[in-house]
Coordinates of C-alpha atoms and ligand atoms in Angstrom, one line a residue:
X52 CA 38.7 0.4 -15.7
X53 CA 40.7 -2.7 -16.2
X54 CA 39.3 -5.9 -14.7
X55 CA 40.8 -6.5 -11.3
X56 CA 42.5 -9.8 -10.5
X57 CA 40.1 -11.4 -7.9
X58 CA 41.5 -11.7 -4.4
X59 CA 40.5 -15.4 -4.5
X60 CA 42.8 -15.8 -7.5
X61 CA 45.6 -13.9 -5.8
X62 CA 45.3 -16.2 -2.9
X63 CA 45.4 -19.3 -5.0
X64 CA 48.4 -17.9 -7.0
X65 CA 50.3 -17.2 -3.7
X66 CA 53.5 -19.2 -3.9
X67 CA 53.0 -20.3 -0.2
X68 CA 49.8 -22.2 -1.4
X69 CA 51.8 -24.1 -4.0
X70 CA 54.5 -24.9 -1.5
X71 CA 52.0 -26.0 1.2
X72 CA 50.4 -28.3 -1.4
X73 CA 53.7 -29.8 -2.3
X74 CA 54.5 -30.4 1.4
X75 CA 51.1 -32.0 2.1
X76 CA 51.5 -34.3 -0.9
X77 CA 55.0 -35.2 0.1
X78 CA 53.9 -35.9 3.7
X79 CA 51.1 -38.2 2.6
X80 CA 53.3 -40.0 0.1
X81 CA 56.0 -40.5 2.7
X82 CA 53.7 -41.8 5.5
X83 CA 51.8 -44.2 3.2
X84 CA 54.6 -45.5 1.1
X85 CA 55.2 -48.6 3.1
X86 CA 51.6 -49.4 3.8
X87 CA 50.9 -53.1 3.2
X88 CA 48.0 -55.5 4.0
X89 CA 48.3 -56.7 7.6
X90 CA 46.1 -58.0 10.5
X91 CA 45.4 -56.1 13.6
X92 CA 47.2 -56.6 16.9
X93 CA 45.1 -58.3 19.7
X94 CA 45.3 -55.2 21.9
X95 CA 44.1 -52.8 19.1
X96 CA 41.3 -55.3 18.2
X97 CA 39.8 -54.8 21.7
X98 CA 40.1 -51.0 21.4
X99 CA 38.3 -51.1 18.0
X100 CA 35.6 -53.4 19.5
X101 CA 35.0 -50.9 22.4
X102 CA 34.6 -48.1 19.8
X103 CA 32.2 -50.2 17.7
X104 CA 30.1 -51.0 20.7
X105 CA 29.8 -47.3 21.6
X106 CA 29.0 -46.5 18.0
X107 CA 26.3 -49.3 17.8
X108 CA 24.8 -47.9 20.9
X109 CA 24.8 -44.3 19.5
X110 CA 23.3 -45.2 16.2
X111 CA 20.9 -47.8 17.5
X112 CA 22.3 -50.7 15.5
X113 CA 25.7 -52.1 14.8
X114 CA 27.6 -51.5 11.6
X115 CA 27.6 -54.3 9.0
X116 CA 31.4 -54.8 9.2
X117 CA 33.6 -54.1 12.3
X118 CA 35.1 -51.2 10.3
X119 CA 36.3 -47.8 11.6
X120 CA 38.8 -46.2 9.2
X121 CA 41.8 -44.4 10.6
X122 CA 41.7 -41.8 7.8
X123 CA 44.5 -43.0 5.6
X124 CA 45.4 -45.7 3.1
X125 CA 46.9 -46.0 -0.4
X126 CA 44.9 -46.9 -3.5
X127 CA 42.9 -49.9 -2.6
X128 CA 44.7 -50.4 0.8
X129 CA 42.9 -48.9 3.7
X130 CA 44.1 -48.6 7.4
X131 CA 41.6 -49.2 10.2
X132 CA 41.8 -47.9 13.7
X133 CA 42.8 -51.4 14.9
X134 CA 46.0 -51.0 12.8
X135 CA 44.9 -53.6 10.3
X136 CA 45.3 -52.8 6.6
X137 CA 42.8 -54.3 4.1
X138 CA 42.1 -54.4 0.4
X139 CA 39.1 -52.2 -0.1
X140 CA 37.3 -53.7 -3.1
X141 CA 33.9 -52.1 -2.3
X142 CA 34.9 -48.4 -1.7
X143 CA 31.9 -47.5 0.3
X144 CA 29.7 -49.2 -2.3
X145 CA 31.2 -47.4 -5.3
X146 CA 32.1 -44.0 -3.8
X147 CA 35.9 -43.9 -3.5
X148 CA 36.8 -44.7 -7.1
X149 CA 40.0 -42.6 -6.8
X150 CA 41.4 -44.9 -4.1
X151 CA 42.4 -44.0 -0.6
X152 CA 44.6 -41.0 0.2
X153 CA 45.1 -40.1 -3.5
X154 CA 47.7 -37.4 -3.6
X155 CA 46.8 -36.1 -7.1
X156 CA 43.3 -35.4 -5.8
X157 CA 44.7 -33.9 -2.6
X158 CA 46.5 -31.2 -4.6
X159 CA 43.2 -30.3 -6.3
X160 CA 41.4 -30.0 -2.9
X161 CA 43.6 -27.4 -1.4
X162 CA 41.5 -24.6 -2.9
X163 CA 38.5 -26.1 -1.2
X164 CA 40.0 -25.7 2.2
X165 CA 40.9 -22.1 1.3
X166 CA 37.4 -21.3 0.1
X167 CA 35.2 -18.9 2.1
X168 CA 32.5 -21.5 2.9
X169 CA 32.4 -25.2 3.5
X170 CA 29.1 -25.9 1.7
X171 CA 27.5 -24.5 -1.4
X172 CA 23.7 -24.3 -1.9
X173 CA 20.6 -22.6 -3.0
X174 CA 21.4 -18.8 -2.6
X175 CA 25.2 -19.1 -2.7
X176 CA 26.9 -21.2 -5.4
X177 CA 30.5 -20.7 -6.2
X178 CA 31.8 -20.9 -9.7
X179 CA 32.8 -24.6 -9.3
X180 CA 29.1 -25.6 -9.2
X181 CA 28.6 -24.0 -12.6
X182 CA 31.7 -25.6 -14.1
X183 CA 30.7 -29.0 -12.8
X184 CA 27.2 -28.7 -14.2
X185 CA 28.6 -27.5 -17.6
X186 CA 31.0 -30.5 -17.7
X187 CA 28.4 -33.1 -16.7
X188 CA 26.0 -31.8 -19.4
X189 CA 28.8 -31.9 -22.1
X190 CA 29.7 -35.5 -21.1
X191 CA 26.0 -36.6 -21.1
X192 CA 25.4 -35.0 -24.5
X193 CA 28.5 -36.2 -26.3
X194 CA 26.7 -38.8 -28.3
X195 CA 23.6 -36.9 -29.0
X196 CA 21.4 -37.3 -25.8
X197 CA 19.2 -34.2 -25.3
X198 CA 20.2 -33.7 -21.7
X199 CA 20.6 -29.9 -21.6
X200 CA 20.1 -29.4 -17.9
X201 CA 21.8 -30.5 -14.7
X202 CA 20.7 -30.0 -11.1
X203 CA 23.3 -30.9 -8.4
X204 CA 22.4 -32.5 -5.1
X205 CA 24.2 -34.3 -2.2
X206 CA 22.7 -37.8 -2.3
X207 CA 21.6 -40.3 -4.8
X208 CA 18.2 -40.5 -3.2
X209 CA 17.8 -36.7 -3.6
X210 CA 18.9 -36.9 -7.2
X211 CA 16.2 -39.6 -7.8
X212 CA 13.6 -37.6 -5.8
X213 CA 14.3 -34.5 -8.0
X214 CA 14.0 -36.7 -11.1
X215 CA 10.6 -38.0 -10.1
X216 CA 9.4 -34.6 -9.1
X217 CA 10.4 -33.3 -12.6
X218 CA 8.5 -36.2 -14.2
X219 CA 5.3 -35.8 -12.2
X220 CA 5.2 -32.1 -13.0
X221 CA 5.7 -32.9 -16.7
X222 CA 2.8 -35.4 -16.7
X223 CA 0.0 -33.8 -14.6
X224 CA -2.4 -36.3 -13.3
X225 CA 0.0 -39.2 -13.5
X226 CA 0.2 -40.9 -10.1
X227 CA 2.2 -44.0 -10.8
X228 CA 5.8 -45.0 -11.5
X229 CA 7.2 -48.0 -13.5
X230 CA 10.3 -49.8 -12.3
X231 CA 12.0 -53.1 -12.7
X232 CA 11.6 -55.9 -10.2
X233 CA 14.6 -55.9 -7.8
X234 CA 15.2 -52.2 -8.5
X235 CA 17.0 -50.2 -5.9
X236 CA 16.4 -46.4 -6.1
X237 CA 17.2 -45.1 -2.6
X238 CA 15.7 -44.9 0.8
X239 CA 13.5 -41.8 1.0
X240 CA 9.8 -42.2 1.7
X241 CA 9.0 -42.3 -2.0
X242 CA 12.1 -44.3 -3.1
X243 CA 11.4 -46.9 -0.5
X244 CA 8.3 -47.7 -2.5
X245 CA 10.2 -47.9 -5.8
X246 CA 13.0 -50.0 -4.3
X247 CA 11.7 -53.6 -4.6
X248 CA 12.6 -54.7 -1.1
X249 CA 9.8 -55.3 1.4
X250 CA 12.1 -55.1 4.5
X251 CA 13.0 -51.4 3.6
X252 CA 9.3 -50.6 3.8
X253 CA 8.4 -52.1 7.2
X254 CA 6.2 -49.7 9.1
X255 CA 6.3 -47.1 6.3
X256 CA 3.2 -45.6 4.7
X257 CA 2.5 -46.1 1.0
X258 CA 3.5 -42.9 -0.6
X259 CA 3.4 -43.8 -4.3
X260 CA 2.1 -46.5 -6.6
X261 CA 4.7 -48.6 -8.4
X262 CA 4.2 -51.1 -11.2
X263 CA 7.0 -53.6 -11.6
X264 CA 8.3 -55.2 -14.8
X265 CA 10.5 -58.3 -14.6
X266 CA 14.1 -57.6 -15.6
X267 CA 15.9 -59.5 -18.5
X268 CA 16.8 -63.1 -17.8
X269 CA 19.9 -64.2 -19.8
X270 CA 18.8 -67.9 -19.4
X271 CA 15.5 -67.1 -21.2
X272 CA 16.7 -64.4 -23.6
X273 CA 13.9 -63.9 -26.3
X274 CA 11.2 -65.3 -24.0
X275 CA 12.3 -62.9 -21.3
X276 CA 12.1 -60.0 -23.6
X277 CA 8.6 -61.1 -24.6
X278 CA 7.6 -61.5 -21.0
X279 CA 8.8 -58.1 -19.9
X280 CA 7.1 -56.5 -22.9
X281 CA 3.8 -58.2 -22.1
X282 CA 3.9 -57.2 -18.4
X283 CA 4.7 -53.6 -19.4
X284 CA 1.9 -53.5 -21.9
X285 CA -0.5 -54.8 -19.3
X286 CA 0.4 -52.0 -16.9
X287 CA 0.1 -49.3 -19.6
X288 CA -3.3 -50.7 -20.6
X289 CA -4.6 -51.1 -17.1
X290 CA -3.5 -47.5 -16.1
X291 CA -3.6 -45.4 -19.2
X292 CA -1.8 -42.0 -19.0
X293 CA -1.1 -42.8 -15.3
X294 CA 2.7 -43.3 -15.3
X295 CA 5.0 -40.3 -14.8
X296 CA 7.9 -42.4 -16.1
X297 CA 9.9 -45.7 -16.0
X298 CA 12.9 -45.6 -13.7
X299 CA 15.5 -48.1 -14.8
X300 CA 19.0 -49.3 -13.9
X301 CA 20.8 -50.5 -17.0
X302 CA 22.9 -52.8 -15.0
X303 CA 21.0 -53.8 -11.9
X304 CA 23.2 -52.9 -8.9
X305 CA 21.7 -53.9 -5.6
X306 CA 19.6 -56.3 -7.6
X307 CA 22.6 -58.5 -8.3
X308 CA 24.8 -57.1 -11.1
X309 CA 22.7 -58.2 -14.0
X310 CA 22.9 -56.5 -17.4
X311 CA 20.8 -56.9 -20.5
X312 CA 21.5 -56.5 -24.3
X313 CA 20.7 -53.3 -26.2
X314 CA 17.8 -54.9 -28.0
X315 CA 16.0 -55.6 -24.8
X316 CA 16.1 -52.0 -23.6
X317 CA 15.3 -50.7 -27.1
X318 CA 12.1 -52.8 -27.2
X319 CA 11.0 -51.6 -23.8
X320 CA 11.9 -47.9 -24.5
X321 CA 10.2 -47.9 -27.9
X322 CA 7.0 -49.1 -26.3
X323 CA 7.3 -46.5 -23.6
X324 CA 7.8 -43.8 -26.2
X325 CA 4.8 -45.0 -28.1
X326 CA 2.8 -44.3 -24.9
X327 CA 4.6 -41.0 -24.2
X328 CA 6.0 -42.3 -20.9
X329 CA 9.3 -40.6 -20.1
X330 CA 12.4 -42.7 -19.4
X331 CA 14.7 -42.1 -16.3
X332 CA 18.0 -44.0 -16.3
X333 CA 19.2 -44.3 -12.7
X334 CA 23.0 -44.4 -13.2
X335 CA 23.9 -43.8 -9.6
X336 CA 25.8 -47.0 -9.3
X337 CA 26.7 -47.6 -13.0
X338 CA 28.0 -44.1 -13.9
X339 CA 31.7 -44.3 -14.7
X340 CA 32.1 -48.0 -14.2
X341 CA 30.8 -49.6 -17.4
X342 CA 32.5 -49.4 -20.9
X343 CA 31.4 -45.8 -21.4
X344 CA 31.1 -43.0 -18.9
X345 CA 27.3 -43.5 -18.9
X346 CA 25.8 -47.0 -19.3
X347 CA 23.2 -45.5 -21.6
X348 CA 26.1 -44.5 -23.9
X349 CA 27.6 -48.0 -23.8
X350 CA 24.1 -49.4 -24.8
X351 CA 23.6 -46.5 -27.3
X352 CA 20.3 -45.5 -25.7
X353 CA 21.0 -41.8 -26.0
X354 CA 17.8 -41.1 -27.9
X355 CA 15.7 -42.5 -25.0
X356 CA 17.2 -40.6 -22.1
X357 CA 14.7 -38.0 -20.8
X358 CA 16.2 -37.9 -17.3
X359 CA 19.4 -39.4 -15.9
X360 CA 20.7 -39.5 -12.3
X361 CA 24.2 -40.1 -11.2
X362 CA 26.0 -40.2 -7.8
X363 CA 28.4 -42.2 -5.7
X364 CA 31.8 -42.0 -7.5
X365 CA 31.0 -38.5 -8.7
X366 CA 31.0 -37.3 -5.0
X367 CA 28.3 -34.9 -5.9
X368 CA 25.0 -36.3 -7.2
X369 CA 23.1 -34.9 -10.2
X370 CA 19.8 -35.0 -12.1
X371 CA 20.3 -34.4 -15.8
X372 CA 17.2 -33.7 -17.9
X373 CA 15.9 -32.5 -21.2
X374 CA 14.4 -29.2 -22.2
X375 CA 11.1 -31.0 -22.7
X376 CA 10.7 -31.9 -19.0
X377 CA 12.4 -28.8 -17.5
X378 CA 10.2 -27.9 -14.5
X379 CA 8.8 -24.6 -13.4
X380 CA 10.9 -22.5 -10.9
X381 CA 10.2 -23.5 -7.3
X382 CA 10.1 -27.2 -7.8
X383 CA 13.8 -27.9 -7.2
X384 CA 16.0 -26.2 -4.5
X385 CA 17.9 -27.1 -1.4
X386 CA 20.2 -25.8 1.3
X387 CA 23.1 -28.1 0.3
X388 CA 24.3 -28.6 -3.3
X389 CA 27.3 -30.2 -1.7
X390 CA 30.6 -29.3 0.0
X391 CA 33.1 -27.3 -2.0
X392 CA 35.5 -30.2 -1.5
X393 CA 33.1 -32.7 -3.0
X394 CA 32.3 -30.3 -6.0
X395 CA 36.0 -29.8 -6.8
X396 CA 36.6 -33.6 -6.3
X397 CA 33.8 -34.3 -8.7
X398 CA 35.4 -32.1 -11.4
X399 CA 38.7 -34.0 -10.9
X400 CA 37.0 -37.4 -11.2
X401 CA 35.3 -36.3 -14.4
X402 CA 38.6 -35.1 -15.8
X403 CA 40.2 -38.6 -15.1
X404 CA 37.3 -40.3 -16.9
X405 CA 37.5 -38.1 -19.9
X406 CA 41.3 -37.9 -20.2
X407 CA 42.1 -41.4 -19.1
X408 CA 41.9 -44.7 -20.9
X409 CA 39.0 -46.3 -19.1
X410 CA 36.4 -47.0 -21.8
X411 CA 35.8 -49.2 -24.8
X412 CA 36.5 -53.0 -25.0
X413 CA 40.2 -52.3 -24.6
X414 CA 39.9 -49.8 -21.8
X415 CA 41.0 -50.1 -18.2
X416 CA 37.5 -50.9 -16.9
X417 CA 37.2 -53.9 -19.2
X418 CA 40.7 -55.0 -18.3
X419 CA 39.9 -54.8 -14.5
X420 CA 36.8 -56.9 -15.0
X421 CA 38.7 -59.5 -17.2
X422 CA 41.4 -59.8 -14.6
X423 CA 38.9 -60.6 -11.8
X424 CA 36.9 -62.8 -14.1
X425 CA 40.0 -64.9 -15.1
X426 CA 40.8 -65.5 -11.4
X427 CA 37.2 -66.4 -10.5
X428 CA 37.0 -68.7 -13.6
X429 CA 40.3 -70.5 -12.5
X430 CA 38.9 -70.9 -9.0
X431 CA 35.6 -72.2 -10.4
X432 CA 37.5 -74.9 -12.4
X433 CA 39.2 -75.9 -9.2
X434 CA 36.1 -75.8 -7.0
X435 CA 33.0 -75.7 -9.2
X436 CA 30.6 -76.2 -6.2
X437 CA 32.0 -73.1 -4.5
X438 CA 31.8 -70.3 -7.0
X439 CA 29.9 -69.4 -10.2
X440 CA 29.4 -66.5 -12.6
X441 CA 28.4 -64.3 -14.3
X442 CA 31.2 -62.0 -13.3
X443 CA 29.7 -58.5 -13.8
X444 CA 30.3 -55.6 -16.2
X445 CA 33.4 -53.3 -16.3
X446 CA 34.2 -52.0 -12.8
X447 CA 31.2 -53.8 -11.3
X448 CA 32.5 -57.3 -10.6
X449 CA 30.6 -60.2 -8.8
X450 CA 30.4 -63.9 -8.2
X451 CA 27.8 -66.3 -6.7
X452 CA 29.2 -68.2 -3.7
X453 CA 28.1 -71.7 -3.1
X454 CA 24.3 -72.1 -3.5
X455 CA 23.7 -68.4 -3.7
X456 CA 21.8 -68.2 -0.3
X457 CA 22.0 -65.0 1.7
X458 CA 23.6 -67.0 4.6
X459 CA 26.4 -68.3 2.3
X460 CA 27.1 -64.9 0.9
X461 CA 27.2 -63.4 4.4
X462 CA 29.6 -66.1 5.6
X463 CA 31.9 -65.5 2.6
X464 CA 31.8 -61.7 3.1
X465 CA 32.9 -62.0 6.7
X466 CA 35.5 -64.6 5.8
X467 CA 36.9 -62.2 3.2
X468 CA 36.8 -59.3 5.6
X469 CA 38.7 -61.2 8.3
X470 CA 41.3 -62.3 5.8
X471 CA 41.8 -58.7 4.5
X472 CA 39.4 -58.0 1.6
X473 CA 36.3 -55.8 1.9
X474 CA 33.5 -56.7 -0.5
X475 CA 29.7 -56.6 -0.2
X476 CA 26.5 -58.5 -1.1
X477 CA 24.2 -57.8 -4.1
X478 CA 20.9 -59.4 -5.0
X479 CA 19.0 -62.3 -3.6
X480 CA 18.2 -65.7 -5.1
X481 CA 21.0 -65.8 -5.7
X482 CA 22.9 -63.5 -3.4
X483 CA 26.2 -62.5 -4.9
X484 CA 29.5 -61.2 -3.6
X485 CA 30.3 -58.0 -5.4
X486 CA 33.4 -55.8 -5.8
X487 CA 33.5 -52.1 -6.8
X488 CA 37.3 -51.6 -6.9
X489 CA 38.8 -48.1 -6.9
X490 CA 39.3 -48.3 -10.6
X491 CA 41.0 -44.9 -11.0
X492 CA 43.9 -46.1 -8.9
X493 CA 43.8 -49.9 -8.5
X494 CA 46.9 -51.7 -9.8
X495 CA 47.0 -55.2 -11.3
X496 CA 49.1 -56.3 -8.3
X497 CA 46.4 -55.2 -5.9
X498 CA 43.8 -57.1 -7.8
X499 CA 46.0 -60.2 -7.9
X500 CA 46.7 -60.0 -4.2
X501 CA 43.0 -59.5 -3.3
X502 CA 42.1 -62.5 -5.6
X503 CA 44.7 -64.6 -3.8
X504 CA 42.8 -63.9 -0.6
X505 CA 39.5 -64.8 -2.3
X506 CA 41.0 -68.1 -3.4
X507 CA 42.2 -68.9 0.1
X508 CA 38.9 -68.0 1.8
X509 CA 36.7 -69.9 -0.7
X510 CA 38.9 -73.0 -0.7
X511 CA 38.9 -73.1 3.1
X512 CA 35.1 -72.6 3.5
X513 CA 32.5 -75.3 2.9
X514 CA 28.7 -75.0 2.7
X515 CA 26.2 -77.7 3.4
X516 CA 22.9 -77.1 1.6
Ligands
PLP197 C1 20.9 -47.5 -8.5 C2 20.9 -46.7 -7.2 N1 20.0 -45.7 -7.1 C3 20.0 -44.9 -6.0 C4 20.8 -45.1 -4.9 C5 20.7 -44.2 -3.7 O1 21.8 -43.4 -3.5 P1 22.2 -42.8 -2.1 O2 22.5 -44.0 -1.2 O3 23.3 -41.9 -2.3 O4 21.0 -42.1 -1.6 C6 21.7 -46.2 -5.0 C7 22.6 -46.4 -3.8 O5 23.1 -47.5 -3.7 C8 21.8 -47.0 -6.1 O6 22.6 -48.0 -6.3

């Protein structure tokens, strides 16, 4: 008997679906075409405030920004329920890389709303989950990394939890984890311990033992490498065979947007390999945004990657791992892989990354960073006491405001927000203002307009030490 054309395919091929898709795209384009940055009206400001008060009451604490989105926007522009339109240069801390109301993506998502279920998970995966896993493995392995496996999940914390479970099973008896100082790994009971932030652990039991290694310090360079190596060696000697792995961000995200040269990571990774300690690259914030799809590819650390986690801009999170650490059945499973919408969106995002011109020193990510950096440098020359670098890596952009105190950064963030630019804080001592622009859609004009606002806000603010 000939293979039957699946009903699902017949549905997708129905000309009414193509027509509906075209109409939806046209409607969004028409309604968002004239969107421009603007303040709220006083009456709508009060309405928003009432909603925010109710929301704060429901969730127990207020939101960081007085933000409730209306559900539309265009590229980096986003409309709020108070009618204001702002430049979104943080994108939910790196999630909405495609920009707001992207109509190319919309067309891809129509099959998700026609699908039989909303969510995919343990017993029932649809074919998109397989295809996404296949594509992620191919991308991760393209320069020789031995990452043959991919387990999808719906949050970065879950991707990291799965990664640590894999590593603990791989090294029976190991009870400890190595991490960098100022690491951020997520907010589960275990990852709260890995994340180097005491306030995230208030009232929480100790679930895991973590040994910290200081991260690279550009001001100290060779001495810093020497120091990190010495501290790592001491941990390995004090607790022999006791570490399931070293979880590392290759550009520190929440820690303050600090990178390190290849030689630094090679020295640390070589020592870890000598002691048979597996290496876990946490790319939940870096994936997609540096000068290669994975930061470990930019730094040519493919040989050292035993496990890699990704999330945020991929919409679906994932733990990629080698044959050597592949766990026994039963260790990894969950009700939700993710929504079909997120899985299809993830495939679309990956296609943009692989088919677009984002990577390398001449790629779009580098150009975006250079455009921000040129504007911040010009502002620094005008007002050296108000702003300083470094300015970040690729689509991860930052500056230090004033003296780098948490209070100064907070004042600047709220000043920017009120003036129409959404950014966020990273790091402490110094606290920095960071930007994760929607790099798949952001235009040079949008970056320039957002930087004009940064100039106005920084020049109008002052800070007494
Ligand atoms: C490096 C890193 N790891 C893990 C996480 C946790 O991801 P999620 O908030 O999706 O659980 C984050 C989130 O900011 C992150 O930046």
